[in-house]
Structures are given as structure tokens and as C-alpha cells.
């Protein structure tokens, strides 16, 4: 479909325009009071991004004997010390305060009989520090409270079913709003500050834990406008998605908290394979576990998550989301090992921002998974991403409440794009190409092949059509993977020797 209204509507100007109503966008909007904030979302508010799917929880040094410095040390180790240490300190020091803030907004975290927060354990965390809600439904509970708070705030207006597809620029280059498709027409949404909170691009892959809307569309429109991006090559693959026969697109996730609770990984003969791979066995960093699982599944052997002994009969109570997904697939995880596959899960890279979430374009900011703050380095530590969206979103909101960028000298220039989403056939073919040649393990020959395929699709697009922007993002992803000739964190190349 290609659609462009001849008479484009213009919405009233707001002070802040937030694109994306996940945790990062809503945290920004709430903290920006009393600024007039419009929040656009391509789907239903709170329903269409990754946030609502988050299971394990939020990392925060709130346990006895824990400290933000220890949380920071684990974050840096998981990121292979490619993280920005200042951003990491900012993240981990503010984590306990974010948990308090969420509770004040009405989030009901799981607590023990004495009222203390129950803490879970996930891979590469040195201790129990994962705050969670309703067992494995943390994202849904946090989004329930944030959405309810946003609806009640007079300074926030949420516009669902509006997909931004281009940034509006003034003739001095400043970003002064966004162009969005509302299902019928193109509208201009003018604002003094524009915040991209559109999530990541893991759904570009054939197998993913992400909903379809997390295809990087927001990052693509920033890239099209000339914004700098960074670390695109660092894509995290989760080792334990539920392997459904013949499935593509979003697969149910089996949270890492299951392994934190003692579940183990076994092969088809019932043998554990992780102790031979890493001293931390099932709780090794995600990339290590994912490659070990892939080594078995790609060789034609099955791999399973076995929670029978560790969780067993407590499954429905402690992990209700995972339990329901397994039962829907005809597997009872209390009594059966669950078949697993790695799946694209999280993007460490995105629109490059500074400590105040400012992009390289005046007037444009980015938060959450759409942004690259440098906090995750080459690999994200589990349960640091809801936290990142909340900490950096809140800080940006407070910053914009205190000081908005100056108004642009001129009015918005005409819309630079035609709204034309990528067709389903090309999108499916792109998902296969990325999975096969730009997946968990890559090499130059495969990446070069992927680049050629993407360039061929790109050449058939009408100039200025927004579908081309998604292909340009895919091309930038491949280019970043080709440029990094090393094995580090989530970026693993079979044609480059890994450092000892
Ligand atoms: C299954 C699963 C489990 C996870 N578990 C955890 C966990 O336990 N702990 C943790 O920390 N992290 C977890 N994560 C990661 C975490 O959920 C995400 O990184 C985080 O929620 C991202 O939040 P966000 O606000 O940046 O983006 P999202 O929540 O993805 O929200 C983006 C929003 O932008 C909208 N949007 C996108 N493009 C456009 C556009 N062009 N115009 C308008 N709107 C647009 C979307 O509709 C969506 O509502 C998990 C992820 C998944 C998929």
C-alpha cells in the first residue's frame, strides 16, 4: 500500500511530542509535567511494543548487601567493558529510586510475607536483584500503572493508531515535529521537542521474542533524516524462546528467571550441556548460552529447558505467563522438558544520544530501546532494559520540564516522504535473510550476500517512499556487522578468531 493524503492535516502544536507509548515514552511524558505532551503510538497505548511482554523484571540494587556499584560492575562485565561507564553509573544509581517511583504510581511488585521485595536471579548478575511483579508478568504490570497514570494526567494526550514515518524539519535543520499516518490521512504533529521512544528492531528477524511492530521503524525515520546511529551490530539473541514447529515471527519467551530458579538446559539424550561450556553453566552471559543452544539446534539436535525438578508443581503460580504459553503449545512444563531455540530479542544499538538523551539532530531526543546511550556496551545485562527506559525517560522528561529547546526560526518544511510500508513479501524475505546471514553467528561472505539482497530490494523502491527507510536501516545493520571484525559480546563472527 502506498498512501499520501493530498490535503495534509496539521495537529495543534505541543511542547513535547513523544513517539511510542512503551515504558520509555510514558516515563518521559509523565516526568515532563507541566509541559503539554502529545504521545503518538502506532498501536493501542501500552499494547504494541515490547514493554508489555517483559517477564523477568527490573534490575535494582535493593537487596541487603547489594550496592549500585556491584550492579554497575555486572553491567560492565556483561557489556564486555564496551559500555559508557558514566551512563552505567547513572543507570544503576537511580535504579532503587525508580522502583520507589513505580510503587508510588501503583505498581504492585511481588513481596514476601514480611513485606520485603522478592528478588529473582538472572544470568550474569552476581546476586539476587531482579524486582518482579505477578511472577513473570512484570512488563504488563508496569505498563498497567504507567498507562493509567498517563491517562489521568492533564498535561498528557495520547493518540493511538498513529504511525510516525518522517521527521518534520524547519529550514534551519531543527526537528520541529513528525509526520504520521493515522489510518486515513497524513498529519503533521508540530512540537518544540520530539522524543523517539519507538523500541528496537529485533522483529526484523525471522525468529524473535518481539511483537511485529518492533521493526525499527522509528530508528529508520531518524536515520533517513540524518541522525547518527551507533552499535547496530549488537543484537542480543535470547537462548530460550519456545521452539514451535514451522513458526516464524514472535515466539513465546521462557524467561531467564527460570534458569535463575534452577532450571537446566539439556540435549535430546537428557544430558546437561552448559557446565562444559562456561563456569556459570546455565547462568553464563546470554550470548554464550544462545550460541551453545544454537550449536545443538543447527546441528539438527534438539535442546530443551528442563524445569521439572527446579520449579515443577509451582510453575503455574511462579511463572504464569510461561506456563500458559507452554500449555497452549501442548507442553506441560511441570512434567516435560520444553523445546527451545534462540531468537532475536534486544537491540543494544539505536539512535546515538548523549547523557541528556539528545540525538545529533537539534530538537530530536531518543530513549529506551530506540536509543543508544552506551549503557549496554556489547551485550545487555538481563533486566537492565526496562530500567534504562524508565531511568533515562524520567531524566529526559525532567530535563524538558526545566528547559525546552528554542523554537525554530521557520515553519515545518513539506513532508519529505510518502507513507508506504514495506510489503509483506519483502518483509518476510528480509526476515529470512537477516536470520540466515546476520544472525547469532555471522561471517563476511554471508553479510556481503545479505547486503546485495537488500540493495536489490532497495533499488525497486520509489524514491522517498518510507518503505525504503526500513531497508536502509537493514543495510546500516549489515554494514555495522561487516565493519566490526572482532568477536565481542553479542557480535560473533565465525571468520574472526575470538580473543582468548
Ligand atoms: C518477551 C520479552 C521479554 C522481555 N523481558 C524483559 C525483562 O524481564 N526485563 C527487561 O528489562 N527487559 C525485558 N525485555 C526488553 C524490554 O521489554 C524492552 O527493551 C523495553 O520494554 C523497551 O521499551 P521501549 O519503551 O523502549 O519500547 P517498546 O515497549 O517496544 O515501545 C515502543 C512503542 O513505540 C510504538 N511505535 C513503534 N514505531 C512507531 C512509529 N513509527 N510511530 C508511532 N509509534 C511507534 C510501538 O507501538 C510501541 O508501543 C523483554 C522483551 C521481550 C520482547
Coordinates of C-alpha atoms and ligand atoms in Angstrom, one line a residue:
X1 CA 0.0 0.0 0.0
X2 CA 1.2 3.5 -0.8
X3 CA -0.8 6.3 0.6
X4 CA -0.4 10.1 0.9
X5 CA -3.2 12.5 1.6
X6 CA -3.2 15.4 -0.8
X7 CA -4.6 17.7 1.9
X8 CA -2.4 17.0 4.9
X9 CA -3.9 17.9 8.3
X10 CA -1.9 19.8 10.9
X11 CA -2.5 19.0 14.6
X12 CA -2.2 21.8 17.2
X13 CA 1.4 22.4 18.3
X14 CA 2.5 20.7 21.6
X15 CA 5.6 21.4 23.6
X16 CA 6.8 17.8 23.6
X17 CA 5.9 15.1 21.1
X18 CA 6.7 11.6 22.3
X19 CA 6.6 8.9 19.6
X20 CA 6.0 5.5 21.3
X21 CA 3.9 4.6 24.4
X22 CA 6.1 1.9 25.9
X23 CA 7.9 2.3 29.3
X24 CA 10.4 4.8 27.9
X25 CA 7.8 7.1 26.2
X26 CA 5.4 7.1 29.1
X27 CA 8.2 7.7 31.7
X28 CA 9.3 10.7 29.6
X29 CA 5.8 12.0 29.3
X30 CA 4.9 11.7 33.0
X31 CA 8.1 13.4 34.1
X32 CA 7.8 16.3 31.6
X33 CA 4.9 17.8 33.6
X34 CA 3.7 20.6 33.3
X35 CA 4.8 20.7 29.6
X36 CA 2.0 19.9 27.2
X37 CA 2.9 16.4 25.9
X38 CA 1.4 14.5 23.0
X39 CA 2.2 10.8 22.8
X40 CA 1.7 9.1 19.4
X41 CA 1.6 5.3 19.2
X42 CA 1.3 3.1 16.1
X43 CA -0.9 0.7 18.1
X44 CA -3.0 0.7 21.2
X45 CA -1.4 2.7 24.0
X46 CA 0.7 0.3 26.1
X47 CA -0.2 -2.7 24.0
X48 CA 2.0 -2.9 21.0
X49 CA 5.6 -2.7 22.0
X50 CA 8.0 -5.0 23.9
X51 CA 7.3 -3.4 27.3
X52 CA 4.1 -5.3 27.9
X53 CA 5.8 -8.6 27.2
X54 CA 8.7 -8.2 29.6
X55 CA 8.7 -11.1 32.0
X56 CA 11.7 -11.4 34.3
X57 CA 11.7 -7.9 35.9
X58 CA 13.7 -4.9 36.6
X59 CA 17.3 -5.0 38.0
X60 CA 17.9 -2.8 41.0
X61 CA 20.4 -3.0 43.9
X62 CA 17.8 -3.0 46.6
X63 CA 18.7 -6.3 48.4
X64 CA 20.6 -6.5 51.7
X65 CA 24.3 -6.2 51.0
X66 CA 23.8 -5.2 47.3
X67 CA 25.0 -1.8 46.0
X68 CA 24.7 0.1 42.8
X69 CA 28.4 -0.2 42.3
X70 CA 28.0 -4.0 42.2
X71 CA 25.1 -3.7 39.8
X72 CA 27.4 -1.4 37.7
X73 CA 30.2 -3.9 37.7
X74 CA 28.0 -6.7 36.5
X75 CA 26.6 -4.4 33.8
X76 CA 30.1 -3.6 32.6
X77 CA 31.2 -7.2 32.6
X78 CA 28.2 -8.3 30.6
X79 CA 28.8 -5.5 28.1
X80 CA 32.4 -6.6 27.8
X81 CA 33.5 -3.2 29.1
X82 CA 32.3 -1.5 25.8
X83 CA 29.7 0.4 27.9
X84 CA 29.8 4.1 28.7
X85 CA 30.8 4.0 32.4
X86 CA 29.1 7.3 33.2
X87 CA 25.8 6.1 31.7
X88 CA 26.1 2.8 33.6
X89 CA 26.7 4.7 36.9
X90 CA 23.7 6.9 36.1
X91 CA 21.5 3.8 35.4
X92 CA 22.5 1.8 38.4
X93 CA 22.5 4.6 41.0
X94 CA 18.9 5.6 40.0
X95 CA 17.5 2.1 39.9
X96 CA 16.3 1.9 43.5
X97 CA 14.6 5.3 43.2
X98 CA 12.8 4.1 40.0
X99 CA 11.4 1.1 41.9
X100 CA 10.1 3.5 44.6
X101 CA 8.6 5.8 41.9
X102 CA 6.9 2.9 40.2
X103 CA 5.4 1.8 43.5
X104 CA 4.1 5.3 44.1
X105 CA 2.4 5.1 40.7
X106 CA 0.7 1.9 41.8
X107 CA 2.9 -0.9 40.5
X108 CA 2.4 -4.0 42.8
X109 CA 5.8 -5.7 42.9
X110 CA 5.9 -9.2 44.4
X111 CA 6.8 -9.2 48.1
X112 CA 7.3 -11.9 50.8
X113 CA 5.2 -12.4 53.9
X114 CA 7.2 -9.7 55.8
X115 CA 6.6 -7.2 53.0
X116 CA 10.2 -7.3 51.6
X117 CA 10.6 -7.2 47.9
X118 CA 11.1 -10.7 46.4
X119 CA 14.2 -10.7 44.3
X120 CA 15.0 -13.0 41.4
X121 CA 18.3 -14.0 39.8
X122 CA 19.2 -13.8 36.1
X123 CA 22.3 -14.6 34.1
X124 CA 25.5 -12.7 34.7
X125 CA 24.1 -10.9 37.8
X126 CA 26.4 -11.6 40.8
X127 CA 23.4 -11.7 43.1
X128 CA 19.6 -11.7 43.5
X129 CA 18.5 -8.3 42.3
X130 CA 15.6 -8.7 39.9
X131 CA 12.4 -7.0 41.2
X132 CA 9.3 -8.6 39.6
X133 CA 5.5 -8.4 39.5
X134 CA 2.9 -11.1 39.2
X135 CA 5.7 -13.7 38.9
X136 CA 6.7 -13.3 35.2
X137 CA 4.3 -10.5 34.2
X138 CA 6.4 -7.5 35.2
X139 CA 6.1 -5.6 32.0
X140 CA 2.3 -5.9 31.9
X141 CA 2.0 -4.7 35.5
X142 CA 4.4 -1.7 35.0
X143 CA 2.6 -0.7 31.8
X144 CA -0.8 -1.0 33.5
X145 CA 0.3 1.5 36.1
X146 CA 2.1 3.9 33.7
X147 CA -0.8 3.9 31.2
X148 CA -3.3 4.6 34.0
X149 CA -1.1 7.4 35.3
X150 CA -0.7 8.9 31.9
X151 CA -4.4 8.9 31.2
X152 CA -5.0 10.7 34.4
X153 CA -2.5 13.5 33.7
X154 CA -4.0 16.7 32.3
X155 CA -0.6 17.5 30.6
X156 CA -0.6 14.3 28.5
X157 CA -2.8 13.5 25.5
X158 CA -2.3 10.0 23.9
X159 CA -3.1 9.5 20.2
X160 CA -3.2 5.7 19.4
X161 CA -3.1 4.2 15.9
X162 CA -0.8 7.0 14.6
X163 CA 2.4 5.8 12.9
X164 CA 5.1 8.4 12.6
X165 CA 7.0 7.9 9.3
X166 CA 9.1 11.0 8.8
X167 CA 10.5 13.8 11.0
X168 CA 9.4 17.4 10.2
X169 CA 12.3 19.8 9.8
X170 CA 12.4 23.6 9.7
X171 CA 14.6 25.2 7.2
X172 CA 17.3 25.8 9.8
X173 CA 17.5 22.0 10.1
X174 CA 15.8 21.7 13.5
X175 CA 13.4 18.9 14.1
X176 CA 10.0 20.6 14.7
X177 CA 7.6 17.6 14.8
X178 CA 6.7 14.4 13.0
X179 CA 4.6 13.3 10.1
X180 CA 2.3 10.4 10.9
X181 CA -0.2 8.2 9.2
X182 CA -3.5 7.9 11.2
X183 CA -5.0 5.1 9.1
X184 CA -6.8 7.6 6.8
X185 CA -4.5 10.5 6.2
X186 CA -1.1 12.0 6.8
X187 CA -0.9 14.5 9.7
X188 CA 1.8 16.9 10.9
X189 CA 2.3 16.9 14.6
X190 CA 4.4 20.0 15.4
X191 CA 6.4 20.3 18.7
X192 CA 9.3 22.1 20.3
X193 CA 11.0 18.8 21.2
X194 CA 10.5 15.4 19.6
X195 CA 11.3 12.2 21.6
X196 CA 11.7 8.9 19.8
X197 CA 10.6 6.0 22.1
X198 CA 9.7 3.5 19.4
X199 CA 11.6 0.4 20.7
X200 CA 14.1 -1.7 18.9
X201 CA 14.4 -3.7 15.7
X202 CA 14.5 -7.4 16.8
X203 CA 11.3 -8.1 15.0
X204 CA 13.1 -7.7 11.7
X205 CA 14.4 -11.3 12.3
X206 CA 12.5 -14.4 11.3
X207 CA 12.6 -15.8 14.9
X208 CA 12.1 -13.1 17.6
X209 CA 10.6 -12.7 21.0
X210 CA 9.4 -9.3 20.0
X211 CA 6.0 -8.2 18.7
X212 CA 5.8 -7.4 14.9
X213 CA 5.8 -3.6 15.5
X214 CA 9.3 -3.6 16.9
X215 CA 10.8 -3.4 13.4
X216 CA 13.0 -0.4 13.9
X217 CA 10.6 2.0 12.1
X218 CA 11.4 4.8 14.5
X219 CA 15.2 4.4 14.2
X220 CA 14.7 4.2 10.4
X221 CA 13.0 7.6 10.2
X222 CA 15.7 9.1 12.3
X223 CA 18.4 7.6 10.1
X224 CA 16.6 8.9 7.0
X225 CA 16.7 12.4 8.5
X226 CA 20.5 12.1 9.0
X227 CA 20.6 11.3 12.8
X228 CA 23.7 9.4 13.9
X229 CA 23.1 5.8 15.0
X230 CA 25.5 3.5 16.9
X231 CA 26.2 -0.1 17.9
X232 CA 23.6 -1.5 15.5
X233 CA 25.6 -4.7 15.2
X234 CA 25.0 -5.6 18.8
X235 CA 21.8 -7.6 18.6
X236 CA 21.1 -9.9 21.6
X237 CA 19.6 -13.3 20.9
X238 CA 17.7 -14.9 23.8
X239 CA 18.7 -18.5 24.2
X240 CA 15.3 -19.8 25.4
X241 CA 12.4 -19.0 23.1
X242 CA 9.8 -21.7 22.9
X243 CA 10.6 -23.7 19.7
X244 CA 7.3 -24.1 17.9
X245 CA 7.5 -26.2 14.7
X246 CA 7.4 -24.2 11.4
X247 CA 6.8 -20.9 13.4
X248 CA 8.1 -17.5 12.3
X249 CA 7.6 -14.1 13.9
X250 CA 7.1 -13.7 17.6
X251 CA 7.9 -16.8 19.7
X252 CA 6.9 -17.1 23.4
X253 CA 9.8 -16.4 25.7
X254 CA 10.9 -18.7 28.5
X255 CA 12.2 -16.2 31.0
X256 CA 15.8 -16.4 32.2
X257 CA 14.4 -16.3 35.7
X258 CA 13.6 -20.0 35.2
X259 CA 17.3 -20.7 35.0
X260 CA 17.8 -18.4 37.9
X261 CA 15.4 -20.6 39.8
X262 CA 17.4 -23.7 38.9
X263 CA 16.0 -24.9 35.6
X264 CA 18.7 -26.5 33.4
X265 CA 19.4 -27.0 29.7
X266 CA 19.5 -30.5 28.3
X267 CA 20.1 -32.1 24.9
X268 CA 18.0 -34.8 23.3
X269 CA 19.6 -37.5 25.4
X270 CA 18.8 -35.7 28.6
X271 CA 22.4 -34.5 29.3
X272 CA 23.1 -31.0 30.6
X273 CA 25.5 -29.2 28.2
X274 CA 26.1 -25.8 29.8
X275 CA 28.6 -27.0 32.5
X276 CA 31.1 -27.9 29.8
X277 CA 30.6 -24.5 28.1
X278 CA 31.1 -22.0 30.9
X279 CA 31.9 -21.9 34.6
X280 CA 28.5 -20.3 35.3
X281 CA 26.7 -23.0 33.3
X282 CA 23.1 -22.0 32.6
X283 CA 23.7 -18.6 34.2
X284 CA 26.5 -17.7 31.8
X285 CA 26.0 -14.5 29.8
X286 CA 23.2 -14.7 27.3
X287 CA 25.3 -14.7 24.2
X288 CA 27.3 -17.7 25.5
X289 CA 24.2 -19.7 26.3
X290 CA 22.5 -18.7 23.0
X291 CA 25.5 -19.9 20.9
X292 CA 25.6 -23.2 22.9
X293 CA 21.9 -23.8 22.2
X294 CA 22.3 -22.8 18.5
X295 CA 25.3 -25.2 18.1
X296 CA 22.9 -28.0 19.0
X297 CA 19.8 -26.9 17.1
X298 CA 21.8 -26.0 13.9
X299 CA 23.4 -29.5 14.0
X300 CA 19.9 -31.0 13.9
X301 CA 19.8 -31.9 17.6
X302 CA 17.1 -30.6 19.9
X303 CA 17.7 -28.6 23.1
X304 CA 15.3 -28.3 26.0
X305 CA 14.8 -26.2 29.1
X306 CA 14.1 -28.6 32.0
X307 CA 12.3 -27.0 34.9
X308 CA 10.7 -30.2 36.2
X309 CA 12.9 -30.5 39.3
X310 CA 13.6 -26.9 40.0
X311 CA 10.1 -25.5 39.5
X312 CA 7.7 -28.4 39.0
X313 CA 4.3 -28.0 40.5
X314 CA 5.0 -24.3 41.4
X315 CA 5.1 -23.4 37.7
X316 CA 1.5 -22.0 37.3
X317 CA 2.0 -19.8 40.4
X318 CA 5.5 -18.6 39.9
X319 CA 5.7 -18.3 36.1
X320 CA 2.0 -18.0 35.0
X321 CA 2.8 -16.3 31.6
X322 CA 5.3 -19.0 30.5
X323 CA 3.1 -21.8 31.9
X324 CA 0.1 -20.6 29.8
X325 CA 2.3 -20.3 26.6
X326 CA 3.7 -23.8 27.1
X327 CA 0.2 -25.3 27.7
X328 CA -1.1 -23.6 24.6
X329 CA 1.6 -25.3 22.7
X330 CA 0.6 -28.7 24.2
X331 CA 3.6 -28.9 26.6
X332 CA 3.2 -29.2 30.3
X333 CA 6.5 -27.7 31.8
X334 CA 5.8 -29.3 35.2
X335 CA 6.3 -32.7 33.7
X336 CA 8.0 -32.2 30.3
X337 CA 11.2 -30.6 29.1
X338 CA 10.4 -27.6 26.9
X339 CA 11.9 -27.4 23.4
X340 CA 13.9 -24.2 22.9
X341 CA 15.5 -22.1 20.2
X342 CA 17.5 -18.8 20.2
X343 CA 15.5 -15.8 18.9
X344 CA 16.4 -12.1 18.3
X345 CA 15.5 -10.4 21.5
X346 CA 17.0 -7.0 22.2
X347 CA 18.9 -4.3 20.3
X348 CA 21.8 -2.6 22.2
X349 CA 22.2 -0.1 19.3
X350 CA 20.0 2.6 18.1
X351 CA 19.9 6.4 17.7
X352 CA 23.1 7.7 19.3
X353 CA 22.3 10.0 22.2
X354 CA 24.3 12.0 24.8
X355 CA 23.8 11.9 28.6
X356 CA 20.7 14.2 28.2
X357 CA 19.2 11.8 25.5
X358 CA 19.9 14.4 22.8
X359 CA 20.5 13.0 19.3
X360 CA 22.8 14.5 16.7
X361 CA 19.8 16.5 15.3
X362 CA 18.7 19.6 17.1
X363 CA 15.2 19.1 18.7
X364 CA 15.4 15.3 18.4
X365 CA 15.8 13.1 21.5
X366 CA 15.7 9.3 21.9
X367 CA 15.0 7.0 24.9
X368 CA 14.5 3.3 25.6
X369 CA 15.4 0.6 23.2
X370 CA 15.3 3.0 20.2
X371 CA 18.3 4.9 21.7
X372 CA 21.9 4.0 22.1
X373 CA 23.0 5.6 25.4
X374 CA 26.1 3.2 25.5
X375 CA 24.8 1.8 28.8
X376 CA 24.7 -1.8 27.5
X377 CA 28.0 -1.9 25.6
X378 CA 28.3 -5.1 23.5
X379 CA 25.7 -7.0 25.5
X380 CA 22.8 -6.1 27.7
X381 CA 22.7 -7.4 31.3
X382 CA 19.3 -9.1 31.9
X383 CA 16.6 -6.9 33.2
X384 CA 18.5 -3.7 32.5
X385 CA 16.3 -2.5 29.6
X386 CA 13.0 -1.7 31.3
X387 CA 15.3 0.1 33.8
X388 CA 17.1 2.0 31.1
X389 CA 13.8 3.2 29.5
X390 CA 12.5 4.3 32.9
X391 CA 15.7 6.0 34.2
X392 CA 16.6 7.8 31.0
X393 CA 13.0 8.5 30.1
X394 CA 12.3 10.1 33.5
X395 CA 15.6 12.1 33.4
X396 CA 14.7 13.4 29.9
X397 CA 11.2 14.4 31.0
X398 CA 12.6 16.3 33.9
X399 CA 15.1 18.0 31.7
X400 CA 12.4 19.1 29.2
X401 CA 10.2 20.3 32.0
X402 CA 13.1 22.6 33.1
X403 CA 14.2 23.7 29.6
X404 CA 12.7 23.3 26.2
X405 CA 14.8 23.8 23.1
X406 CA 14.3 27.2 21.5
X407 CA 11.6 27.5 18.9
X408 CA 12.7 27.0 15.3
X409 CA 13.2 30.1 13.1
X410 CA 10.9 28.8 10.3
X411 CA 7.9 26.7 9.9
X412 CA 8.0 22.9 9.0
X413 CA 9.1 22.2 5.5
X414 CA 6.9 20.0 3.3
X415 CA 6.7 16.3 4.2
X416 CA 9.8 14.6 2.8
X417 CA 8.3 11.1 2.5
X418 CA 5.4 9.2 1.0
X419 CA 3.8 6.8 3.6
X420 CA 4.4 3.4 2.1
X421 CA 5.0 0.5 4.5
X422 CA 7.3 -2.4 3.4
X423 CA 5.2 -5.0 1.6
X424 CA 4.7 -8.3 3.5
X425 CA 6.6 -10.4 0.9
X426 CA 9.7 -8.3 1.1
X427 CA 9.5 -8.0 4.9
X428 CA 9.3 -11.9 5.2
X429 CA 12.2 -12.3 2.8
X430 CA 14.2 -9.7 4.7
X431 CA 13.5 -11.6 8.0
X432 CA 14.9 -14.8 6.4
X433 CA 18.0 -13.1 5.1
X434 CA 18.8 -11.4 8.4
X435 CA 18.2 -14.7 10.3
X436 CA 20.3 -16.7 8.0
X437 CA 23.2 -14.3 7.3
X438 CA 23.1 -11.7 10.1
X439 CA 22.0 -13.9 13.0
X440 CA 23.7 -15.2 16.1
X441 CA 26.9 -16.1 14.2
X442 CA 28.0 -14.2 11.1
X443 CA 30.7 -14.0 8.5
X444 CA 31.8 -11.7 5.7
X445 CA 30.5 -13.9 2.9
X446 CA 27.1 -14.1 4.4
X447 CA 26.9 -10.5 5.3
X448 CA 28.0 -9.5 1.8
X449 CA 25.3 -11.7 0.3
X450 CA 22.7 -10.0 2.7
X451 CA 23.9 -6.6 1.6
X452 CA 23.4 -7.5 -2.1
X453 CA 19.9 -8.8 -1.5
X454 CA 18.9 -5.7 0.5
X455 CA 20.4 -3.4 -2.2
X456 CA 18.4 -5.1 -4.8
X457 CA 15.1 -4.6 -2.9
X458 CA 16.1 -1.0 -2.2
X459 CA 16.6 -0.3 -5.9
X460 CA 13.0 -1.3 -6.7
X461 CA 11.5 1.3 -4.2
X462 CA 10.0 4.5 -5.3
X463 CA 12.4 7.4 -4.2
X464 CA 11.1 9.0 -1.0
X465 CA 8.8 6.1 0.0
X466 CA 9.0 5.3 3.7
X467 CA 9.5 1.5 3.0
X468 CA 12.9 2.3 1.7
X469 CA 13.9 3.7 5.1
X470 CA 13.4 0.3 6.7
X471 CA 15.6 -1.2 4.0
X472 CA 18.2 1.5 4.7
X473 CA 18.1 0.5 8.4
X474 CA 18.7 -3.1 7.4
X475 CA 21.6 -2.0 5.2
X476 CA 23.1 0.0 8.0
X477 CA 22.8 -3.0 10.3
X478 CA 24.7 -5.2 7.8
X479 CA 27.3 -2.5 7.3
X480 CA 27.9 -2.2 11.0
X481 CA 28.3 -6.0 11.3
X482 CA 30.8 -6.1 8.4
X483 CA 32.8 -3.2 9.9
X484 CA 33.3 -4.8 13.3
X485 CA 35.9 -7.5 12.6
X486 CA 36.0 -9.0 16.1
X487 CA 34.1 -11.3 18.3
X488 CA 32.7 -9.3 21.2
X489 CA 29.6 -9.7 23.3
X490 CA 26.6 -10.3 21.1
X491 CA 28.6 -9.8 17.9
X492 CA 30.1 -13.1 17.0
X493 CA 31.8 -13.8 13.6
X494 CA 32.9 -17.3 12.6
X495 CA 35.5 -15.8 10.3
X496 CA 37.4 -13.9 13.0
X497 CA 39.3 -15.5 15.8
X498 CA 37.8 -14.8 19.3
X499 CA 40.1 -13.2 21.8
X500 CA 41.3 -15.7 24.4
Ligands
LIG1 C1 9.3 -11.2 25.5 C2 10.2 -10.1 26.1 C3 10.6 -10.2 27.4 C4 11.4 -9.2 28.0 N1 11.7 -9.3 29.3 C5 12.4 -8.2 29.9 C6 12.6 -8.2 31.3 O1 12.2 -9.1 32.0 N2 13.3 -7.1 31.8 C7 13.8 -6.1 31.0 O2 14.4 -5.2 31.5 N3 13.5 -6.1 29.7 C8 12.8 -7.1 29.1 N4 12.6 -7.1 27.7 C9 13.1 -6.0 26.9 C10 12.1 -4.8 27.2 O3 10.8 -5.2 27.3 C11 12.3 -3.7 26.2 O4 13.6 -3.4 25.9 C12 11.6 -2.4 26.6 O5 10.3 -2.7 27.0 C13 11.6 -1.4 25.5 O6 10.8 -0.3 25.9 P1 10.6 0.9 25.0 O7 9.6 1.8 25.7 O8 11.9 1.4 24.6 O9 9.9 0.3 23.7 P2 8.6 -0.5 23.5 O10 8.0 -1.0 24.7 O11 8.9 -1.5 22.4 O12 7.5 0.5 22.9 C14 7.6 1.1 21.7 C15 6.3 1.7 21.3 O13 6.5 2.5 20.1 C16 5.4 2.3 19.2 N5 6.0 2.6 17.9 C17 6.9 1.9 17.2 N6 7.2 2.5 16.0 C18 6.3 3.6 15.9 C19 6.1 4.6 15.0 N7 6.8 4.7 13.8 N8 5.1 5.6 15.3 C20 4.4 5.5 16.4 N9 4.6 4.6 17.4 C21 5.6 3.6 17.1 C22 5.0 0.8 19.4 O14 3.7 0.6 19.0 C23 5.3 0.7 20.9 O15 4.1 0.9 21.6 C24 11.8 -8.1 27.2 C25 11.4 -8.1 25.8 C26 10.6 -9.0 25.3 C27 10.2 -8.9 23.9

